[in-house]
Coordinates of C-alpha atoms in Angstrom, one line a residue:
F1 CA -25.0 -66.5 -9.6
T2 CA -27.9 -64.7 -7.7
T3 CA -29.2 -61.4 -8.3
R4 CA -29.4 -59.5 -5.2
E5 CA -33.0 -57.7 -5.3
N6 CA -34.3 -60.9 -6.8
P7 CA -32.9 -64.2 -5.6
N8 CA -34.8 -66.1 -7.4
L9 CA -33.5 -65.2 -10.7
T10 CA -30.9 -67.3 -11.0
C11 CA -28.4 -68.0 -14.3
S12 CA -24.6 -68.5 -15.2
P13 CA -22.0 -68.1 -16.4
T14 CA -22.4 -63.9 -15.9
P15 CA -23.0 -61.7 -17.5
C16 CA -27.0 -63.0 -17.4
I17 CA -29.0 -62.2 -20.3
F18 CA -32.7 -63.6 -19.4
T19 CA -35.1 -64.8 -22.4
P20 CA -37.4 -61.8 -23.4
V21 CA -40.8 -62.3 -22.7
R22 CA -43.8 -60.1 -24.1
V23 CA -45.4 -57.8 -21.4
S24 CA -48.0 -56.6 -23.6
N25 CA -50.8 -59.2 -25.5
L26 CA -53.7 -57.3 -25.4
G27 CA -53.1 -57.1 -29.4
S28 CA -51.0 -57.2 -32.4
S29 CA -51.6 -53.5 -32.7
M30 CA -48.5 -51.1 -31.9
V31 CA -47.3 -50.5 -28.2
E32 CA -44.5 -48.1 -27.4
N33 CA -43.1 -46.5 -24.1
G34 CA -42.7 -48.6 -21.6
P35 CA -42.1 -47.0 -17.8
I36 CA -41.4 -50.0 -15.4
A37 CA -41.6 -49.9 -11.6
V38 CA -40.7 -52.9 -9.5
N39 CA -42.2 -53.2 -5.2
P40 CA -39.9 -52.5 -3.0
A41 CA -41.7 -54.4 -0.6
N42 CA -41.5 -57.0 -3.1
S43 CA -39.3 -57.4 -6.0
L44 CA -41.0 -60.3 -8.2
Q45 CA -44.0 -57.6 -8.1
L46 CA -43.2 -55.1 -11.1
L47 CA -45.5 -52.6 -12.8
S48 CA -45.3 -50.9 -16.8
G49 CA -47.4 -49.2 -19.0
G50 CA -47.2 -48.3 -23.0
N51 CA -48.5 -46.3 -25.2
D52 CA -51.2 -49.0 -26.3
F53 CA -53.2 -49.1 -29.6
N54 CA -55.0 -51.7 -28.8
C55 CA -56.6 -49.7 -25.7
A56 CA -59.5 -47.7 -26.7
N57 CA -58.0 -44.9 -24.6
I58 CA -54.1 -46.0 -26.1
Q59 CA -53.2 -46.5 -22.5
G60 CA -51.7 -50.2 -21.6
W61 CA -50.6 -51.1 -18.0
Y62 CA -49.1 -54.6 -17.5
A63 CA -48.0 -56.1 -13.8
S64 CA -46.0 -59.2 -13.1
S65 CA -46.3 -61.0 -9.9
D66 CA -43.4 -63.9 -10.8
G67 CA -40.4 -61.0 -11.4
G68 CA -41.7 -60.9 -14.9
S69 CA -42.3 -64.1 -16.2
T70 CA -45.7 -63.6 -16.7
W71 CA -47.8 -60.4 -17.1
K72 CA -51.5 -59.5 -16.4
D73 CA -52.9 -56.9 -19.1
T74 CA -55.0 -54.1 -18.6
C75 CA -56.6 -51.3 -20.1
A76 CA -56.8 -48.2 -18.4
P77 CA -60.0 -47.1 -17.0
G78 CA -61.2 -43.6 -18.2
S79 CA -61.8 -41.9 -21.8
G80 CA -59.9 -39.8 -23.8
G81 CA -56.8 -41.4 -23.4
Q82 CA -53.6 -39.5 -24.7
G83 CA -50.8 -41.8 -23.9
D84 CA -47.7 -41.1 -21.7
P85 CA -47.9 -43.8 -19.2
I86 CA -46.4 -43.1 -15.4
V87 CA -46.3 -46.6 -13.2
A88 CA -44.9 -46.8 -9.1
Y89 CA -45.7 -48.6 -6.0
D90 CA -45.6 -46.8 -2.6
A91 CA -44.3 -48.6 0.4
K92 CA -47.4 -49.9 1.2
N93 CA -47.9 -52.4 -1.6
I94 CA -50.0 -49.8 -3.6
A95 CA -49.6 -49.9 -7.1
Y96 CA -50.1 -46.7 -9.6
A97 CA -50.6 -46.0 -13.1
G98 CA -51.9 -43.1 -15.1
G99 CA -51.3 -40.8 -18.2
I100 CA -52.3 -38.3 -20.1
Q101 CA -56.1 -37.8 -20.5
N102 CA -58.5 -34.9 -21.8
N103 CA -55.3 -33.0 -21.7
V104 CA -54.6 -33.6 -17.5
I105 CA -52.8 -36.0 -15.7
V106 CA -54.8 -38.7 -14.0
V107 CA -53.4 -41.8 -12.0
S108 CA -55.3 -44.9 -10.5
S109 CA -54.7 -46.9 -8.2
S110 CA -54.2 -50.9 -7.1
T111 CA -54.2 -52.9 -3.8
N112 CA -53.8 -56.4 -5.9
N113 CA -50.5 -55.9 -8.0
G114 CA -52.3 -54.2 -11.1
Q115 CA -55.4 -57.0 -11.2
T116 CA -58.1 -54.8 -10.7
W117 CA -57.5 -50.3 -10.8
G118 CA -59.4 -47.4 -9.0
T119 CA -61.1 -44.8 -10.4
P120 CA -58.6 -42.5 -12.4
V121 CA -58.1 -39.1 -10.3
K122 CA -57.3 -36.0 -11.7
A123 CA -53.7 -35.2 -10.6
V124 CA -52.7 -32.1 -13.1
T125 CA -54.5 -30.2 -14.1
D126 CA -53.3 -28.0 -17.6
E127 CA -52.6 -25.0 -15.7
L128 CA -51.1 -23.2 -18.4
G129 CA -54.8 -23.7 -20.2
Y130 CA -53.6 -26.3 -23.6
L131 CA -51.8 -29.1 -22.5
A132 CA -50.0 -31.2 -19.1
D133 CA -47.5 -33.1 -21.4
K134 CA -44.9 -36.1 -20.5
P135 CA -45.2 -36.8 -16.8
W136 CA -43.2 -38.8 -14.6
L137 CA -44.0 -40.4 -11.4
E138 CA -42.0 -41.4 -8.6
A139 CA -43.3 -42.3 -4.9
D140 CA -41.1 -41.7 -1.7
T141 CA -40.3 -45.1 -0.3
N142 CA -37.6 -44.2 2.3
A143 CA -38.0 -45.4 5.7
G144 CA -36.3 -42.8 7.1
S145 CA -38.2 -40.5 5.0
P146 CA -40.7 -37.4 7.1
F147 CA -42.5 -37.3 3.7
E148 CA -42.9 -41.4 3.2
N149 CA -45.3 -42.7 0.5
A150 CA -45.8 -39.3 -0.5
L151 CA -46.2 -39.4 -4.6
Y152 CA -44.4 -36.8 -6.5
L153 CA -45.7 -36.6 -10.8
S154 CA -43.3 -34.1 -12.7
T155 CA -44.8 -32.6 -16.1
T156 CA -44.6 -29.8 -18.8
Q157 CA -47.3 -27.6 -18.8
F158 CA -47.8 -25.8 -22.5
A159 CA -49.5 -22.6 -22.6
P160 CA -52.1 -22.0 -25.9
D161 CA -48.9 -19.9 -27.8
N162 CA -46.7 -23.6 -26.8
S163 CA -44.8 -21.7 -24.0
S164 CA -43.8 -24.6 -21.9
Q165 CA -42.9 -24.4 -17.4
I166 CA -42.1 -27.5 -15.4
W167 CA -44.5 -29.0 -12.8
V168 CA -44.3 -30.5 -9.8
A169 CA -47.6 -32.4 -8.6
H170 CA -47.5 -34.0 -5.0
S171 CA -50.1 -36.4 -3.2
A172 CA -49.8 -37.1 0.6
D173 CA -52.8 -39.3 1.0
G174 CA -52.3 -42.2 -1.5
G175 CA -53.3 -40.2 -4.8
K176 CA -56.4 -38.9 -3.4
T177 CA -55.9 -35.7 -3.6
W178 CA -53.1 -33.6 -5.2
S179 CA -51.3 -29.8 -4.9
D180 CA -49.6 -28.8 -8.0
K181 CA -46.7 -26.1 -8.0
A182 CA -44.4 -24.7 -10.8
V183 CA -40.5 -25.9 -10.4
S184 CA -39.1 -23.6 -13.4
S185 CA -39.3 -20.1 -15.5
L186 CA -41.7 -19.8 -17.9
A187 CA -40.3 -20.8 -21.7
G188 CA -41.4 -18.1 -24.2
F189 CA -41.9 -19.8 -27.7
P190 CA -40.2 -19.4 -29.9
G191 CA -37.0 -18.9 -27.8
H192 CA -36.8 -21.4 -25.6
A193 CA -38.3 -24.9 -24.9
N194 CA -38.9 -26.8 -21.4
Q195 CA -39.5 -30.7 -21.2
F196 CA -38.7 -34.1 -20.3
S197 CA -38.5 -33.6 -16.9
D198 CA -37.9 -36.8 -14.2
L199 CA -38.0 -37.4 -10.4
T200 CA -35.8 -38.9 -7.8
V201 CA -36.7 -38.6 -3.8
G202 CA -33.4 -39.1 -1.5
P203 CA -33.6 -41.4 1.5
D204 CA -34.3 -38.2 4.0
G205 CA -37.4 -37.5 1.3
T206 CA -35.4 -34.7 -0.4
V207 CA -37.1 -34.7 -3.9
Y208 CA -35.2 -33.6 -7.4
V209 CA -36.5 -33.0 -10.5
T210 CA -34.6 -32.2 -14.0
W211 CA -35.5 -31.1 -16.9
L212 CA -34.1 -30.3 -20.6
N213 CA -34.4 -26.2 -21.8
C214 CA -32.9 -25.9 -24.7
P215 CA -33.5 -22.8 -27.5
T216 CA -35.0 -23.1 -29.9
T217 CA -32.7 -21.5 -33.0
G218 CA -31.3 -25.2 -34.0
P219 CA -31.1 -25.2 -38.0
A220 CA -34.9 -26.8 -38.1
G221 CA -36.2 -24.0 -36.1
D222 CA -36.3 -25.8 -33.6
C223 CA -34.0 -27.6 -30.7
G224 CA -32.8 -30.1 -32.5
G225 CA -28.7 -28.9 -33.0
T226 CA -28.4 -27.0 -30.2
V227 CA -26.5 -27.1 -26.9
A228 CA -29.2 -27.6 -24.5
N229 CA -29.3 -27.2 -20.1
I230 CA -30.1 -29.5 -18.0
M231 CA -31.6 -27.8 -14.9
I232 CA -32.6 -29.3 -11.6
S233 CA -34.3 -27.8 -8.4
K234 CA -35.7 -29.7 -5.1
S235 CA -38.0 -29.7 -2.4
T236 CA -37.1 -30.4 1.0
D237 CA -40.7 -29.9 2.4
G238 CA -42.7 -33.0 0.7
G239 CA -43.1 -30.9 -2.6
N240 CA -44.5 -27.6 -0.9
T241 CA -41.8 -25.3 -2.3
W242 CA -39.1 -25.7 -4.4
S243 CA -35.0 -24.7 -4.5
S244 CA -34.5 -21.4 -7.6
E245 CA -34.0 -23.8 -10.4
V246 CA -29.7 -24.4 -11.5
R247 CA -28.2 -25.5 -14.7
A248 CA -26.6 -28.7 -13.6
T249 CA -25.2 -29.1 -16.7
T250 CA -25.3 -28.7 -21.0
T251 CA -25.5 -31.5 -23.8
H252 CA -25.4 -31.5 -26.9
L253 CA -28.9 -32.5 -29.0
V254 CA -28.9 -34.1 -32.3
P255 CA -30.1 -32.1 -35.3
D256 CA -33.5 -32.4 -36.8
A257 CA -31.9 -33.9 -40.0
C258 CA -36.2 -35.3 -40.9
M259 CA -37.4 -31.9 -40.4
C260 CA -39.5 -33.8 -38.1
A261 CA -38.3 -34.3 -34.9
F262 CA -38.7 -31.3 -32.2
Y263 CA -35.5 -32.1 -30.3
G264 CA -33.6 -33.9 -32.8
N265 CA -33.9 -37.6 -34.5
L266 CA -31.4 -40.5 -34.8
P267 CA -29.2 -40.3 -37.5
N268 CA -30.6 -42.1 -40.8
T269 CA -33.8 -42.0 -39.3
S270 CA -37.4 -40.3 -39.0
D271 CA -37.3 -41.3 -35.2
P272 CA -37.2 -38.3 -32.5

C-alpha cells in the first residue's frame, strides 16, 4: 500500500498504523495543541506547533523534511508568547508559523522549512481593545485562484467586557503586511459568545470561515450544556469584503459539569 499524498510511506496490510514519532523534543515540560500542515509542493515537508512550556514564550514550532520520521525543534522568536500556534505553507515552498504574543497575533516565515525563522510580524491587533484569541491560519494554494499564495488568519476578538467578535486578516505579500476585517456581529456578554473560528479556501479562491456562536445560558452560567449555532461567512475578493453571516447548523454542547470549562468538559474529567 502506498499513500497518494506520500508515495514513500508504504505498509501492508491496510489499514496502516505507523509507529508514533515524538515531534517536540525540546524538553520534558508539557506541550499541548498541535496544528499540522503539509507543503503542497513537497509532501515530505510537514510543519507543526504547540503550546510548548519548554520555550520562554510558550510557543514551539516543529518541522520535518522526511515525511515525519524526524523533526527540527525551534522555540518561536519574539517575546510575550501566549500560545495558540498556527502553521501553513503557501505554494512557493514558504512556511509560516505564529501565535499569540502580547495579546496580538504574530506570524513568522521560513524559506528553509523551519530551520530558521524571520522576525515575527504583527498580523492581527487587539481590535476590540483586550485580546485576539484562538487564531487559525490558511494559505490559498490553488493554482487556478486569482489570489494564489494569499494568507488568511481568523481570530476571536475580545473586548474588555468579554464581548466577542470574529475577524479575518489577509495578506497578499507573503505575510509582510495585513488587513483585518470583522466578519461576525458582536456577541455581547453575558448573553452570547463567539469562538473557535476555522478557515478553508476553495479552488476558485473563495475563502470560507466558520465559528461557534453560543448562548451563555447553561447551568454553569456559560455555554456548556446549550444548543449552539455554527455560523459561516465567505469572501470572493481575497478577504476584502465578507458576506453576511449565516447559520450553517446547530450543535449540542456538553455540560460544564466541572464548573471549569466555558464550552463544556469531557465527562468525568476537567478537560474542556
